[in-house]
Amino acid sequence: MGILSKYQTIDATCMEYVHPWTQSCADGSCSLFFHAVQHSGRLYFTVYMLSLLMHRRVPSLQKLKNTFLGILQSTAFLTANAFGYSLSLCFLRAIMGNFNFLTISFVPSFMASLVAILVERPSRRNLLTLYVTNVASETLFRMAVWRKIVRPIPYGDVIIFASSIAAILHMYRSEHGSKDSIFSMLRVAIGPHEEYSATGTGRDTPPVPSNRPHKPKGPLFECLESFLAPYYCLMNKLKRHSTCPHPSSCVGYSVKGGLKMFAVGYGLQFCMRVLLRAKRLMKNPSQIPGMLIDKKMLSLGLFLGGFPAIFRTVSCALRWIRNTDSPAHAIPAGLLAGLAFVSYRDNSVALYAFWKLMEILYARAVSRGLLPQLPGAGVLLYCTSTALLFHAAIWEPQNLRPSYWDFLHGISGGRLACMDRDVLEVFGLETRKNLTALLMKNKTDLTKLKF
């Protein structure tokens, strides 16, 4: 605090700190604007097109129109965030005559984020808030570790994920009454049979016999069916407990759920690898067999497959042991199933589960009158989290999540790295040294940046 009180102002001009590559504030902001439009447009075009393809049907003209308008609006949102940040820095310097610890990044980012989030569609604001809060909370922890205020806990991410998902699964098995996306994801991963229903037998109803004639099966399908015949015979002989909500045997129920999600995880990992290494694989297709059996290829599949398999197995075992079904079974089953996260440890996934739990609990408390509804709380949280991330990007970029630094670096065309940190050395955070180390680690060549 002594350093902050001694150097509460930074007597640097916009040209010295914000845009050392040009003497004009307008030129610095406009060049960033045009680059941000291009980068944001490419990003959101990819995101919206993938979303469109996932529907697995030919889109209508109205759907295509809405998608195009969504791309434009989201591009405007992200551009406003980047362009507004640069503009706010110069604006605050002009009216105050100097910079200080907060106006060097936090306040300008907050101002830009407030305008930007209001540009974006209301339906996307909660998702964006959840994402930046996720990254900001990890950044705060990294900052605390760097200052040696706290020490990392071994497998802390696994503990966070397992405990958070166990609580969410308990709500899934109870009367949650929510259309939140996390419950839709669990419906796919865990299955609809475990979800709460008034009858206690799951949401699925027995299939209605179809009068349509069966299409003849191909030879490949008949061969596969005959190969799996002993498995189906064994599964039919095994039993299910009378309190189990699923129609098949408990063993078949657990195995089927695990294999299905393993295939989904392995397929996703394979597709991502192919897309990222497309050029390399086209030049050398012989790498494909080795890639198929790579340990890293199995990580997502083992997580997505192991999670439902363990949850279903433990849930069925508890029904057999206790001779009853209960939503409380989801807590031990969820905790044990969460251990599958060890095979695919990712901080963003763990923190997503934690913040999603906080969001659901807050919504439940508001609906029951236990907590007040805070108008604009989501917008305020988004602005504060984004401001914290931009603040860290300037003062201590080594504590940002690497993927988020790459994102900021890309959307600014490298300008974020070129902002002069020498004016910040009086605060003793070794900002220039840490930025140089980060750029060397990422092999960033500042001479190739786009201006």
Tab-separated table of C-alpha atoms in Angstrom:
chain	number	residue	atom	x	y	z
A	1	MET	CA	0.000	0.000	0.000
A	2	GLY	CA	2.998	2.281	0.548
A	3	ILE	CA	3.919	1.980	-3.115
A	4	LEU	CA	0.359	2.741	-4.187
A	5	SER	CA	0.105	5.849	-2.015
A	6	LYS	CA	3.519	7.152	-3.110
A	7	TYR	CA	2.825	6.726	-6.813
A	8	GLN	CA	-0.897	7.259	-7.061
A	9	THR	CA	-0.583	8.955	-10.452
A	10	ILE	CA	1.294	7.941	-13.594
A	11	ASP	CA	2.352	10.958	-15.618
A	12	ALA	CA	2.431	9.268	-19.006
A	13	THR	CA	0.745	10.402	-22.183
A	14	CYS	CA	-1.518	8.231	-24.325
A	15	MET	CA	1.251	7.944	-26.920
A	16	GLU	CA	3.747	6.780	-24.303
A	17	TYR	CA	1.499	4.103	-22.788
A	18	VAL	CA	-1.611	3.243	-24.844
A	19	HIS	CA	-0.430	3.501	-28.465
A	20	PRO	CA	3.360	3.994	-28.705
A	21	TRP	CA	3.202	2.984	-32.395
A	22	THR	CA	1.282	6.163	-33.363
A	23	GLN	CA	0.962	9.728	-32.071
A	24	SER	CA	-2.776	9.951	-32.770
A	25	CYS	CA	-5.414	8.618	-30.349
A	26	ALA	CA	-7.922	8.428	-33.202
A	27	ASP	CA	-5.519	6.460	-35.387
A	28	GLY	CA	-4.683	4.074	-32.532
A	29	SER	CA	-8.347	3.370	-31.736
A	30	CYS	CA	-9.495	3.133	-35.378
A	31	SER	CA	-6.766	0.675	-36.359
A	32	LEU	CA	-7.803	-1.494	-33.414
A	33	PHE	CA	-11.459	-1.171	-34.438
A	34	PHE	CA	-10.910	-2.506	-37.960
A	35	HIS	CA	-8.768	-5.407	-36.756
A	36	ALA	CA	-11.270	-6.288	-33.998
A	37	VAL	CA	-14.132	-6.356	-36.535
A	38	GLN	CA	-12.247	-8.840	-38.722
A	39	HIS	CA	-11.161	-11.063	-35.835
A	40	SER	CA	-14.577	-11.021	-34.145
A	41	GLY	CA	-16.369	-11.701	-37.419
A	42	ARG	CA	-14.258	-14.779	-38.141
A	43	LEU	CA	-14.672	-16.041	-34.594
A	44	TYR	CA	-18.445	-15.700	-34.419
A	45	PHE	CA	-18.962	-16.931	-37.975
A	46	THR	CA	-17.275	-20.185	-36.938
A	47	VAL	CA	-19.228	-20.422	-33.657
A	48	TYR	CA	-22.639	-19.775	-35.223
A	49	MET	CA	-22.002	-22.077	-38.203
A	50	LEU	CA	-20.996	-24.935	-35.904
A	51	SER	CA	-24.143	-24.321	-33.859
A	52	LEU	CA	-26.189	-24.445	-37.049
A	53	LEU	CA	-24.577	-27.698	-38.176
A	54	MET	CA	-25.216	-29.359	-34.811
A	55	HIS	CA	-28.967	-29.194	-35.484
A	56	ARG	CA	-28.359	-31.804	-38.234
A	57	ARG	CA	-31.081	-30.460	-40.505
A	58	VAL	CA	-31.328	-28.100	-43.442
A	59	PRO	CA	-31.901	-24.595	-41.993
A	60	SER	CA	-34.835	-22.514	-43.167
A	61	LEU	CA	-34.366	-19.070	-44.696
A	62	GLN	CA	-35.607	-17.485	-41.471
A	63	LYS	CA	-33.071	-19.508	-39.470
A	64	LEU	CA	-30.271	-18.413	-41.797
A	65	LYS	CA	-31.390	-14.797	-41.479
A	66	ASN	CA	-31.442	-15.017	-37.674
A	67	THR	CA	-27.996	-16.643	-37.711
A	68	PHE	CA	-26.588	-13.883	-39.907
A	69	LEU	CA	-28.062	-11.193	-37.648
A	70	GLY	CA	-26.685	-13.028	-34.607
A	71	ILE	CA	-23.191	-13.018	-36.135
A	72	LEU	CA	-23.425	-9.274	-36.772
A	73	GLN	CA	-24.673	-8.524	-33.261
A	74	SER	CA	-22.082	-10.683	-31.502
A	75	THR	CA	-19.334	-9.205	-33.698
A	76	ALA	CA	-20.508	-5.718	-32.705
A	77	PHE	CA	-20.430	-6.766	-29.019
A	78	LEU	CA	-16.857	-8.064	-29.089
A	79	THR	CA	-15.634	-5.169	-31.234
A	80	ALA	CA	-17.228	-2.660	-28.831
A	81	ASN	CA	-15.399	-4.307	-25.945
A	82	ALA	CA	-11.984	-4.081	-27.628
A	83	PHE	CA	-12.433	-0.704	-29.340
A	84	GLY	CA	-14.135	0.830	-26.294
A	85	TYR	CA	-11.227	-0.183	-24.065
A	86	SER	CA	-8.697	1.762	-26.146
A	87	LEU	CA	-11.066	4.703	-26.539
A	88	SER	CA	-11.800	4.848	-22.788
A	89	LEU	CA	-8.097	4.836	-21.916
A	90	CYS	CA	-7.450	7.919	-24.029
A	91	PHE	CA	-10.682	9.594	-22.888
A	92	LEU	CA	-9.886	9.214	-19.186
A	93	ARG	CA	-6.327	10.439	-19.737
A	94	ALA	CA	-7.680	13.508	-21.541
A	95	ILE	CA	-10.120	14.541	-18.802
A	96	MET	CA	-7.931	13.609	-15.785
A	97	GLY	CA	-4.544	14.666	-17.137
A	98	ASN	CA	-2.835	11.464	-15.962
A	99	PHE	CA	-3.290	7.741	-15.244
A	100	ASN	CA	-3.505	6.016	-11.883
A	101	PHE	CA	-3.556	2.429	-10.644
A	102	LEU	CA	-7.229	1.947	-11.563
A	103	THR	CA	-7.531	4.043	-14.711
A	104	ILE	CA	-4.528	2.332	-16.258
A	105	SER	CA	-6.803	-0.590	-17.155
A	106	PHE	CA	-9.614	-1.549	-14.728
A	107	VAL	CA	-11.918	1.475	-15.073
A	108	PRO	CA	-11.587	1.804	-18.891
A	109	SER	CA	-12.323	-1.891	-19.285
A	110	PHE	CA	-15.363	-1.642	-17.005
A	111	MET	CA	-16.718	1.257	-19.069
A	112	ALA	CA	-16.147	-0.552	-22.360
A	113	SER	CA	-17.681	-3.784	-21.052
A	114	LEU	CA	-20.801	-1.988	-19.850
A	115	VAL	CA	-21.476	-0.610	-23.321
A	116	ALA	CA	-20.526	-3.879	-25.050
A	117	ILE	CA	-22.715	-6.242	-22.997
A	118	LEU	CA	-25.736	-4.046	-23.689
A	119	VAL	CA	-25.064	-4.462	-27.419
A	120	GLU	CA	-25.173	-8.266	-27.159
A	121	ARG	CA	-28.448	-10.209	-27.189
A	122	PRO	CA	-29.994	-10.630	-23.698
A	123	SER	CA	-30.208	-14.405	-24.246
A	124	ARG	CA	-26.402	-14.626	-24.479
A	125	ARG	CA	-25.537	-12.357	-21.562
A	126	ASN	CA	-25.791	-15.024	-18.842
A	127	LEU	CA	-23.543	-17.384	-20.812
A	128	LEU	CA	-20.934	-14.650	-21.330
A	129	THR	CA	-21.109	-13.677	-17.656
A	130	LEU	CA	-20.608	-17.289	-16.587
A	131	TYR	CA	-17.578	-17.614	-18.878
A	132	VAL	CA	-15.725	-14.445	-17.813
A	133	THR	CA	-16.523	-15.107	-14.133
A	134	ASN	CA	-15.014	-18.553	-14.605
A	135	VAL	CA	-11.785	-17.117	-16.049
A	136	ALA	CA	-11.672	-14.210	-13.582
A	137	SER	CA	-11.972	-16.497	-10.540
A	138	GLU	CA	-9.089	-18.622	-11.834
A	139	THR	CA	-7.054	-15.459	-12.445
A	140	LEU	CA	-7.662	-14.266	-8.883
A	141	PHE	CA	-6.440	-17.614	-7.576
A	142	ARG	CA	-3.334	-17.459	-9.787
A	143	MET	CA	-2.640	-13.942	-8.508
A	144	ALA	CA	-2.947	-15.145	-4.898
A	145	VAL	CA	-0.609	-18.084	-5.555
A	146	TRP	CA	1.919	-15.795	-7.281
A	147	ARG	CA	1.891	-13.554	-4.195
A	148	LYS	CA	2.214	-16.676	-1.981
A	149	ILE	CA	-0.997	-15.811	-0.168
A	150	VAL	CA	-2.396	-19.298	-0.805
A	151	ARG	CA	-0.943	-22.620	-1.905
A	152	PRO	CA	-2.446	-24.870	-4.586
A	153	ILE	CA	-4.236	-27.965	-3.267
A	154	PRO	CA	-3.321	-31.234	-5.014
A	155	TYR	CA	-6.257	-32.297	-7.194
A	156	GLY	CA	-8.133	-29.180	-6.113
A	157	ASP	CA	-9.824	-28.983	-9.517
A	158	VAL	CA	-11.110	-32.556	-9.107
A	159	ILE	CA	-12.460	-31.736	-5.641
A	160	ILE	CA	-14.250	-28.625	-6.968
A	161	PHE	CA	-15.760	-30.510	-9.897
A	162	ALA	CA	-16.842	-33.594	-7.925
A	163	SER	CA	-18.478	-31.642	-5.082
A	164	SER	CA	-20.188	-29.170	-7.444
A	165	ILE	CA	-21.527	-31.799	-9.821
A	166	ALA	CA	-22.733	-33.943	-6.906
A	167	ALA	CA	-24.840	-31.035	-5.640
A	168	ILE	CA	-26.187	-30.359	-9.143
A	169	LEU	CA	-27.007	-34.062	-9.602
A	170	HIS	CA	-28.933	-34.027	-6.334
A	171	MET	CA	-31.061	-31.222	-7.766
A	172	TYR	CA	-31.390	-33.164	-11.022
A	173	ARG	CA	-32.791	-36.105	-9.081
A	174	SER	CA	-34.989	-33.785	-7.005
A	175	GLU	CA	-37.732	-31.449	-8.157
A	176	HIS	CA	-35.483	-28.833	-9.735
A	177	GLY	CA	-38.151	-27.230	-11.935
A	178	SER	CA	-35.473	-25.567	-14.042
A	179	LYS	CA	-34.803	-25.423	-17.765
A	180	ASP	CA	-31.147	-24.591	-17.204
A	181	SER	CA	-28.737	-25.918	-19.838
A	182	ILE	CA	-26.807	-27.938	-17.239
A	183	PHE	CA	-29.848	-30.179	-16.694
A	184	SER	CA	-30.190	-30.693	-20.441
A	185	MET	CA	-26.538	-31.769	-20.526
A	186	LEU	CA	-27.104	-34.196	-17.650
A	187	ARG	CA	-30.152	-35.577	-19.448
A	188	VAL	CA	-27.824	-36.560	-22.280
A	189	ALA	CA	-24.887	-37.732	-20.145
A	190	ILE	CA	-26.648	-39.477	-17.235
A	191	GLY	CA	-29.888	-40.299	-19.021
A	192	PRO	CA	-33.509	-39.210	-18.528
A	193	HIS	CA	-34.365	-42.138	-16.253
A	194	GLU	CA	-32.541	-40.588	-13.280
A	195	GLU	CA	-34.280	-37.228	-13.588
A	196	TYR	CA	-37.011	-36.400	-11.101
A	197	SER	CA	-40.602	-37.132	-11.998
A	198	ALA	CA	-43.765	-37.064	-9.894
A	199	THR	CA	-44.172	-40.841	-10.231
A	200	GLY	CA	-40.564	-41.539	-9.292
A	201	THR	CA	-40.063	-43.748	-12.330
A	202	GLY	CA	-38.197	-41.352	-14.601
A	203	ARG	CA	-39.479	-39.254	-17.438
A	204	ASP	CA	-39.371	-41.926	-20.124
A	205	THR	CA	-42.552	-43.723	-21.127
A	206	PRO	CA	-42.630	-47.221	-22.646
A	207	PRO	CA	-42.095	-47.119	-26.394
A	208	VAL	CA	-45.205	-47.270	-28.515
A	209	PRO	CA	-45.141	-50.122	-31.084
A	210	SER	CA	-44.848	-48.817	-34.602
A	211	ASN	CA	-47.031	-50.065	-37.464
A	212	ARG	CA	-44.496	-49.012	-40.062
A	213	PRO	CA	-42.833	-51.883	-41.918
A	214	HIS	CA	-39.272	-52.571	-40.847
A	215	LYS	CA	-36.614	-51.808	-43.408
A	216	PRO	CA	-34.456	-54.775	-44.379
A	217	LYS	CA	-31.180	-54.862	-42.454
A	218	GLY	CA	-27.927	-54.746	-44.358
A	219	PRO	CA	-25.385	-57.584	-44.167
A	220	LEU	CA	-22.997	-55.470	-42.079
A	221	PHE	CA	-25.715	-54.724	-39.514
A	222	GLU	CA	-26.769	-58.410	-39.366
A	223	CYS	CA	-23.152	-59.454	-38.858
A	224	LEU	CA	-22.725	-56.950	-36.010
A	225	GLU	CA	-26.029	-58.040	-34.452
A	226	SER	CA	-25.028	-61.704	-34.483
A	227	PHE	CA	-21.657	-60.798	-32.971
A	228	LEU	CA	-23.385	-58.954	-30.105
A	229	ALA	CA	-26.075	-61.623	-29.599
A	230	PRO	CA	-24.326	-63.257	-26.599
A	231	TYR	CA	-24.046	-59.833	-24.938
A	232	TYR	CA	-27.754	-59.091	-25.433
A	233	CYS	CA	-28.629	-62.568	-24.136
A	234	LEU	CA	-26.552	-62.020	-20.993
A	235	MET	CA	-28.044	-58.579	-20.387
A	236	ASN	CA	-31.583	-59.962	-20.693
A	237	LYS	CA	-30.876	-62.618	-18.075
A	238	LEU	CA	-29.539	-60.095	-15.572
A	239	LYS	CA	-31.998	-58.391	-13.259
A	240	ARG	CA	-32.941	-54.867	-12.334
A	241	HIS	CA	-34.124	-53.807	-8.902
A	242	SER	CA	-37.810	-53.041	-8.546
A	243	THR	CA	-37.018	-49.445	-7.485
A	244	CYS	CA	-34.715	-48.757	-10.448
A	245	PRO	CA	-36.296	-46.310	-12.942
A	246	HIS	CA	-34.567	-47.759	-16.006
A	247	PRO	CA	-36.159	-50.535	-18.102
A	248	SER	CA	-33.090	-52.761	-18.689
A	249	SER	CA	-30.868	-54.676	-16.272
A	250	CYS	CA	-28.663	-52.648	-13.947
A	251	VAL	CA	-25.446	-53.993	-15.482
A	252	GLY	CA	-26.611	-53.305	-19.022
A	253	TYR	CA	-27.844	-49.863	-17.987
A	254	SER	CA	-24.434	-48.889	-16.564
A	255	VAL	CA	-22.356	-50.417	-19.378
A	256	LYS	CA	-24.498	-48.959	-22.146
A	257	GLY	CA	-24.374	-45.445	-20.667
A	258	GLY	CA	-20.605	-45.592	-20.284
A	259	LEU	CA	-19.911	-46.942	-23.772
A	260	LYS	CA	-22.229	-44.424	-25.414
A	261	MET	CA	-20.600	-41.393	-23.796
A	262	PHE	CA	-17.109	-42.834	-24.310
A	263	ALA	CA	-17.831	-42.978	-28.032
A	264	VAL	CA	-19.076	-39.372	-27.950
A	265	GLY	CA	-15.976	-38.155	-26.097
A	266	TYR	CA	-13.566	-40.093	-28.297
A	267	GLY	CA	-15.338	-38.855	-31.423
A	268	LEU	CA	-15.180	-35.230	-30.285
A	269	GLN	CA	-11.500	-35.526	-29.418
A	270	PHE	CA	-10.780	-37.148	-32.780
A	271	CYS	CA	-12.631	-34.443	-34.724
A	272	MET	CA	-10.834	-31.669	-32.845
A	273	ARG	CA	-7.459	-33.293	-33.480
A	274	VAL	CA	-8.209	-33.723	-37.188
A	275	LEU	CA	-9.352	-30.098	-37.548
A	276	LEU	CA	-6.289	-28.754	-35.737
A	277	ARG	CA	-3.855	-30.967	-37.681
A	278	ALA	CA	-5.628	-31.020	-41.030
A	279	LYS	CA	-2.698	-29.685	-43.071
A	280	ARG	CA	-0.187	-31.951	-41.358
A	281	LEU	CA	-2.373	-35.047	-41.794
A	282	MET	CA	-2.982	-34.293	-45.479
A	283	LYS	CA	0.777	-34.211	-46.050
A	284	ASN	CA	1.405	-37.307	-43.941
A	285	PRO	CA	-1.724	-39.541	-43.586
A	286	SER	CA	0.382	-42.268	-41.938
A	287	GLN	CA	0.077	-40.314	-38.664
A	288	ILE	CA	-3.635	-41.152	-38.393
A	289	PRO	CA	-3.273	-44.747	-36.999
A	290	GLY	CA	-0.889	-43.528	-34.300
A	291	MET	CA	-3.231	-40.680	-33.440
A	292	LEU	CA	-6.139	-43.087	-32.967
A	293	ILE	CA	-4.393	-44.941	-30.132
A	294	ASP	CA	-2.717	-41.917	-28.547
A	295	LYS	CA	-3.332	-41.698	-24.789
A	296	LYS	CA	-4.440	-38.082	-25.127
A	297	MET	CA	-7.163	-39.226	-27.531
A	298	LEU	CA	-8.698	-41.341	-24.779
A	299	SER	CA	-8.784	-38.673	-22.048
A	300	LEU	CA	-12.101	-37.023	-22.960
A	301	GLY	CA	-13.715	-40.373	-23.763
A	302	LEU	CA	-12.658	-41.855	-20.415
A	303	PHE	CA	-14.079	-38.835	-18.601
A	304	LEU	CA	-17.392	-38.685	-20.473
A	305	GLY	CA	-17.746	-42.483	-20.419
A	306	GLY	CA	-16.573	-43.074	-16.869
A	307	PHE	CA	-18.800	-40.376	-15.397
A	308	PRO	CA	-22.219	-41.887	-16.306
A	309	ALA	CA	-20.968	-45.460	-15.861
A	310	ILE	CA	-19.859	-44.800	-12.267
A	311	PHE	CA	-22.937	-42.713	-11.440
A	312	ARG	CA	-25.356	-45.352	-12.758
A	313	THR	CA	-23.453	-48.212	-11.080
A	314	VAL	CA	-23.378	-46.535	-7.660
A	315	SER	CA	-27.018	-45.419	-7.932
A	316	CYS	CA	-28.185	-48.947	-8.777
A	317	ALA	CA	-25.988	-50.456	-6.041
A	318	LEU	CA	-27.537	-48.128	-3.436
A	319	ARG	CA	-31.028	-49.081	-4.606
A	320	TRP	CA	-30.162	-52.767	-4.200
A	321	ILE	CA	-28.570	-52.230	-0.772
A	322	ARG	CA	-31.224	-49.903	0.695
A	323	ASN	CA	-34.178	-51.426	-1.172
A	324	THR	CA	-35.434	-47.944	-2.018
A	325	ASP	CA	-34.724	-45.058	-4.345
A	326	SER	CA	-33.869	-41.578	-3.128
A	327	PRO	CA	-32.527	-38.314	-4.592
A	328	ALA	CA	-29.940	-38.411	-1.793
A	329	HIS	CA	-28.251	-41.279	-3.652
A	330	ALA	CA	-27.055	-38.691	-6.157
A	331	ILE	CA	-24.599	-37.221	-3.611
A	332	PRO	CA	-22.321	-40.278	-3.099
A	333	ALA	CA	-22.888	-41.364	-6.699
A	334	GLY	CA	-22.003	-37.883	-7.984
A	335	LEU	CA	-18.907	-37.600	-5.797
A	336	LEU	CA	-17.571	-40.948	-7.026
A	337	ALA	CA	-18.537	-40.227	-10.627
A	338	GLY	CA	-16.718	-36.889	-10.368
A	339	LEU	CA	-13.468	-38.786	-9.865
A	340	ALA	CA	-13.592	-39.611	-13.589
A	341	PHE	CA	-12.521	-35.997	-14.037
A	342	VAL	CA	-8.966	-37.155	-13.200
A	343	SER	CA	-8.621	-38.419	-16.784
A	344	TYR	CA	-9.514	-35.014	-18.275
A	345	ARG	CA	-8.515	-32.313	-15.815
A	346	ASP	CA	-9.490	-28.865	-17.022
A	347	ASN	CA	-9.858	-25.830	-14.775
A	348	SER	CA	-12.503	-24.258	-16.995
A	349	VAL	CA	-14.740	-27.344	-16.709
A	350	ALA	CA	-14.331	-27.524	-12.919
A	351	LEU	CA	-15.056	-23.829	-12.461
A	352	TYR	CA	-17.981	-24.009	-14.888
A	353	ALA	CA	-19.605	-26.632	-12.646
A	354	PHE	CA	-18.915	-24.512	-9.540
A	355	TRP	CA	-20.286	-21.238	-10.925
A	356	LYS	CA	-23.253	-22.985	-12.495
A	357	LEU	CA	-24.068	-24.402	-9.059
A	358	MET	CA	-23.822	-20.898	-7.551
A	359	GLU	CA	-26.129	-19.529	-10.259
A	360	ILE	CA	-28.749	-22.237	-9.670
A	361	LEU	CA	-28.615	-21.840	-5.883
A	362	TYR	CA	-29.040	-18.085	-6.177
A	363	ALA	CA	-32.008	-18.496	-8.547
A	364	ARG	CA	-33.623	-20.974	-6.128
A	365	ALA	CA	-33.059	-18.630	-3.169
A	366	VAL	CA	-34.648	-15.733	-5.079
A	367	SER	CA	-37.652	-17.828	-6.125
A	368	ARG	CA	-38.237	-18.832	-2.492
A	369	GLY	CA	-37.890	-15.275	-1.230
A	370	LEU	CA	-34.697	-15.978	0.727
A	371	LEU	CA	-32.602	-13.501	-1.267
A	372	PRO	CA	-33.579	-10.346	-3.155
A	373	GLN	CA	-33.478	-10.140	-6.926
A	374	LEU	CA	-30.624	-7.793	-7.811
A	375	PRO	CA	-31.459	-5.803	-10.969
A	376	GLY	CA	-28.568	-5.804	-13.415
A	377	ALA	CA	-26.475	-8.155	-11.260
A	378	GLY	CA	-25.420	-10.201	-14.285
A	379	VAL	CA	-24.304	-7.115	-16.211
A	380	LEU	CA	-22.390	-5.808	-13.187
A	381	LEU	CA	-20.691	-9.179	-12.668
A	382	TYR	CA	-19.727	-9.359	-16.342
A	383	CYS	CA	-18.218	-5.854	-16.313
A	384	THR	CA	-16.312	-6.437	-13.066
A	385	SER	CA	-14.924	-9.803	-14.200
A	386	THR	CA	-13.883	-8.487	-17.606
A	387	ALA	CA	-12.268	-5.426	-16.007
A	388	LEU	CA	-10.291	-7.707	-13.692
A	389	LEU	CA	-9.069	-9.761	-16.670
A	390	PHE	CA	-7.966	-6.675	-18.624
A	391	HIS	CA	-6.317	-5.326	-15.464
A	392	ALA	CA	-4.345	-8.568	-15.079
A	393	ALA	CA	-3.457	-8.537	-18.798
A	394	ILE	CA	-1.713	-5.186	-18.280
A	395	TRP	CA	-0.209	-5.589	-14.805
A	396	GLU	CA	0.545	-9.322	-14.520
A	397	PRO	CA	-0.189	-11.196	-17.768
A	398	GLN	CA	1.646	-14.271	-16.487
A	399	ASN	CA	-1.307	-14.908	-14.159
A	400	LEU	CA	-3.913	-14.992	-16.928
A	401	ARG	CA	-5.169	-18.293	-18.293
A	402	PRO	CA	-2.917	-18.872	-21.352
A	403	SER	CA	-5.860	-19.359	-23.702
A	404	TYR	CA	-7.415	-16.070	-22.582
A	405	TRP	CA	-4.149	-14.173	-23.082
A	406	ASP	CA	-3.967	-15.627	-26.601
A	407	PHE	CA	-7.547	-14.469	-27.200
A	408	LEU	CA	-6.830	-10.893	-26.053
A	409	HIS	CA	-3.566	-10.860	-27.953
A	410	GLY	CA	-5.301	-12.024	-31.127
A	411	ILE	CA	-8.283	-9.681	-31.055
A	412	SER	CA	-6.017	-6.680	-30.453
A	413	GLY	CA	-3.704	-7.651	-33.299
A	414	GLY	CA	-0.853	-7.791	-30.773
A	415	ARG	CA	-1.444	-4.226	-29.555
A	416	LEU	CA	-1.998	-5.415	-25.985
A	417	ALA	CA	1.582	-6.704	-25.881
A	418	CYS	CA	2.951	-3.473	-27.368
A	419	MET	CA	1.423	-1.145	-24.765
A	420	ASP	CA	4.397	0.287	-22.884
A	421	ARG	CA	4.732	-1.349	-19.461
A	422	ASP	CA	7.835	0.649	-18.539
A	423	VAL	CA	5.606	3.364	-17.040
A	424	LEU	CA	4.294	0.772	-14.566
A	425	GLU	CA	7.666	-0.256	-13.124
A	426	VAL	CA	7.268	2.123	-10.177
A	427	PHE	CA	4.690	-0.251	-8.681
A	428	GLY	CA	7.278	-3.009	-8.259
A	429	LEU	CA	5.279	-5.782	-9.964
A	430	GLU	CA	8.019	-6.445	-12.572
A	431	THR	CA	5.396	-6.103	-15.290
A	432	ARG	CA	7.848	-5.667	-18.181
A	433	LYS	CA	9.942	-8.652	-17.095
A	434	ASN	CA	6.911	-10.931	-16.755
A	435	LEU	CA	5.478	-9.833	-20.117
A	436	THR	CA	8.797	-10.478	-21.874
A	437	ALA	CA	8.986	-13.965	-20.320
A	438	LEU	CA	5.411	-14.690	-21.429
A	439	LEU	CA	6.077	-13.579	-25.006
A	440	MET	CA	9.248	-15.684	-25.157
A	441	LYS	CA	7.352	-18.693	-23.794
A	442	ASN	CA	4.678	-18.264	-26.478
A	443	LYS	CA	7.347	-17.547	-29.131
A	444	THR	CA	5.622	-14.268	-30.045
A	445	ASP	CA	7.457	-12.134	-32.579
A	446	LEU	CA	6.478	-8.500	-31.979
A	447	THR	CA	7.829	-7.443	-35.379
A	448	LYS	CA	5.050	-9.399	-37.125
A	449	LEU	CA	2.138	-7.779	-35.310
A	450	LYS	CA	-0.679	-6.199	-37.327
A	451	PHE	CA	-1.079	-2.426	-37.191
